[in-house]
């Protein structure tokens, strides 16, 4: 399972659909890690960026460099 994630809104959350290709092994680990988080947010690492999903209340998504702090706009 290697590939890119595409996102579409589903009710009050975000649903990620997996599109297979042979780009990196890290994408599998990241997908599994994101699904296993028990907190109120999930993170997916894409290269040098981190995409953070803030659930239900905020409905906003943040992409920022790993070295910087995550800030909801």
GROMACS .gro file of C-alpha atoms in nm:
model
   73
    1UNK     CA    1   0.000   0.000   0.000
    2UNK     CA    2   0.195   0.300  -0.124
    3UNK     CA    3   0.043   0.615  -0.257
    4UNK     CA    4  -0.125   0.947  -0.213
    5UNK     CA    5  -0.421   1.041  -0.001
    6UNK     CA    6  -0.716   1.235  -0.137
    7UNK     CA    7  -0.969   1.396   0.091
    8UNK     CA    8  -1.341   1.454   0.069
    9UNK     CA    9  -1.583   1.586   0.331
   10UNK     CA   10  -1.808   1.325   0.493
   11UNK     CA   11  -2.060   1.447   0.749
   12UNK     CA   12  -1.867   1.642   1.012
   13UNK     CA   13  -1.530   1.477   0.959
   14UNK     CA   14  -1.279   1.427   0.683
   15UNK     CA   15  -1.258   1.096   0.498
   16UNK     CA   16  -0.929   0.999   0.338
   17UNK     CA   17  -0.937   0.772   0.036
   18UNK     CA   18  -0.618   0.588  -0.049
   19UNK     CA   19  -0.485   0.596  -0.406
   20UNK     CA   20  -0.211   0.335  -0.449
   21UNK     CA   21   0.124   0.396  -0.618
   22UNK     CA   22   0.481   0.300  -0.537
   23UNK     CA   23   0.616   0.633  -0.409
   24UNK     CA   24   0.723   0.569  -0.049
   25UNK     CA   25   0.713   0.323   0.236
   26UNK     CA   26   0.664   0.609   0.480
   27UNK     CA   27   0.310   0.677   0.354
   28UNK     CA   28   0.193   0.337   0.485
   29UNK     CA   29   0.338   0.399   0.827
   30UNK     CA   30   0.194   0.750   0.837
   31UNK     CA   31  -0.153   0.628   0.740
   32UNK     CA   32  -0.148   0.357   1.009
   33UNK     CA   33  -0.019   0.605   1.268
   34UNK     CA   34  -0.288   0.859   1.182
   35UNK     CA   35  -0.563   0.598   1.215
   36UNK     CA   36  -0.431   0.479   1.552
   37UNK     CA   37  -0.416   0.818   1.725
   38UNK     CA   38  -0.656   0.846   2.017
   39UNK     CA   39  -0.640   1.226   2.055
   40UNK     CA   40  -0.875   1.484   1.905
   41UNK     CA   41  -0.650   1.545   1.605
   42UNK     CA   42  -0.472   1.334   1.345
   43UNK     CA   43  -0.148   1.416   1.163
   44UNK     CA   44  -0.019   1.302   0.826
   45UNK     CA   45   0.337   1.384   0.721
   46UNK     CA   46   0.388   1.468   0.353
   47UNK     CA   47   0.754   1.536   0.276
   48UNK     CA   48   0.852   1.847   0.473
   49UNK     CA   49   0.494   1.943   0.563
   50UNK     CA   50   0.253   1.820   0.827
   51UNK     CA   51  -0.119   1.833   0.763
   52UNK     CA   52  -0.328   1.849   1.078
   53UNK     CA   53  -0.695   1.770   1.086
   54UNK     CA   54  -0.886   1.952   1.359
   55UNK     CA   55  -1.208   1.764   1.424
   56UNK     CA   56  -1.571   1.873   1.435
   57UNK     CA   57  -1.555   2.204   1.624
   58UNK     CA   58  -1.299   2.391   1.414
   59UNK     CA   59  -1.333   2.233   1.071
   60UNK     CA   60  -1.006   2.399   0.964
   61UNK     CA   61  -0.693   2.238   0.831
   62UNK     CA   62  -0.334   2.351   0.882
   63UNK     CA   63  -0.025   2.275   0.678
   64UNK     CA   64   0.305   2.405   0.808
   65UNK     CA   65   0.675   2.320   0.812
   66UNK     CA   66   0.777   2.060   1.072
   67UNK     CA   67   1.010   2.302   1.249
   68UNK     CA   68   0.736   2.563   1.298
   69UNK     CA   69   0.445   2.557   1.542
   70UNK     CA   70   0.104   2.453   1.415
   71UNK     CA   71  -0.140   2.742   1.416
   72UNK     CA   72  -0.508   2.727   1.315
   73UNK     CA   73  -0.594   3.010   1.077
   0.00000   0.00000   0.00000
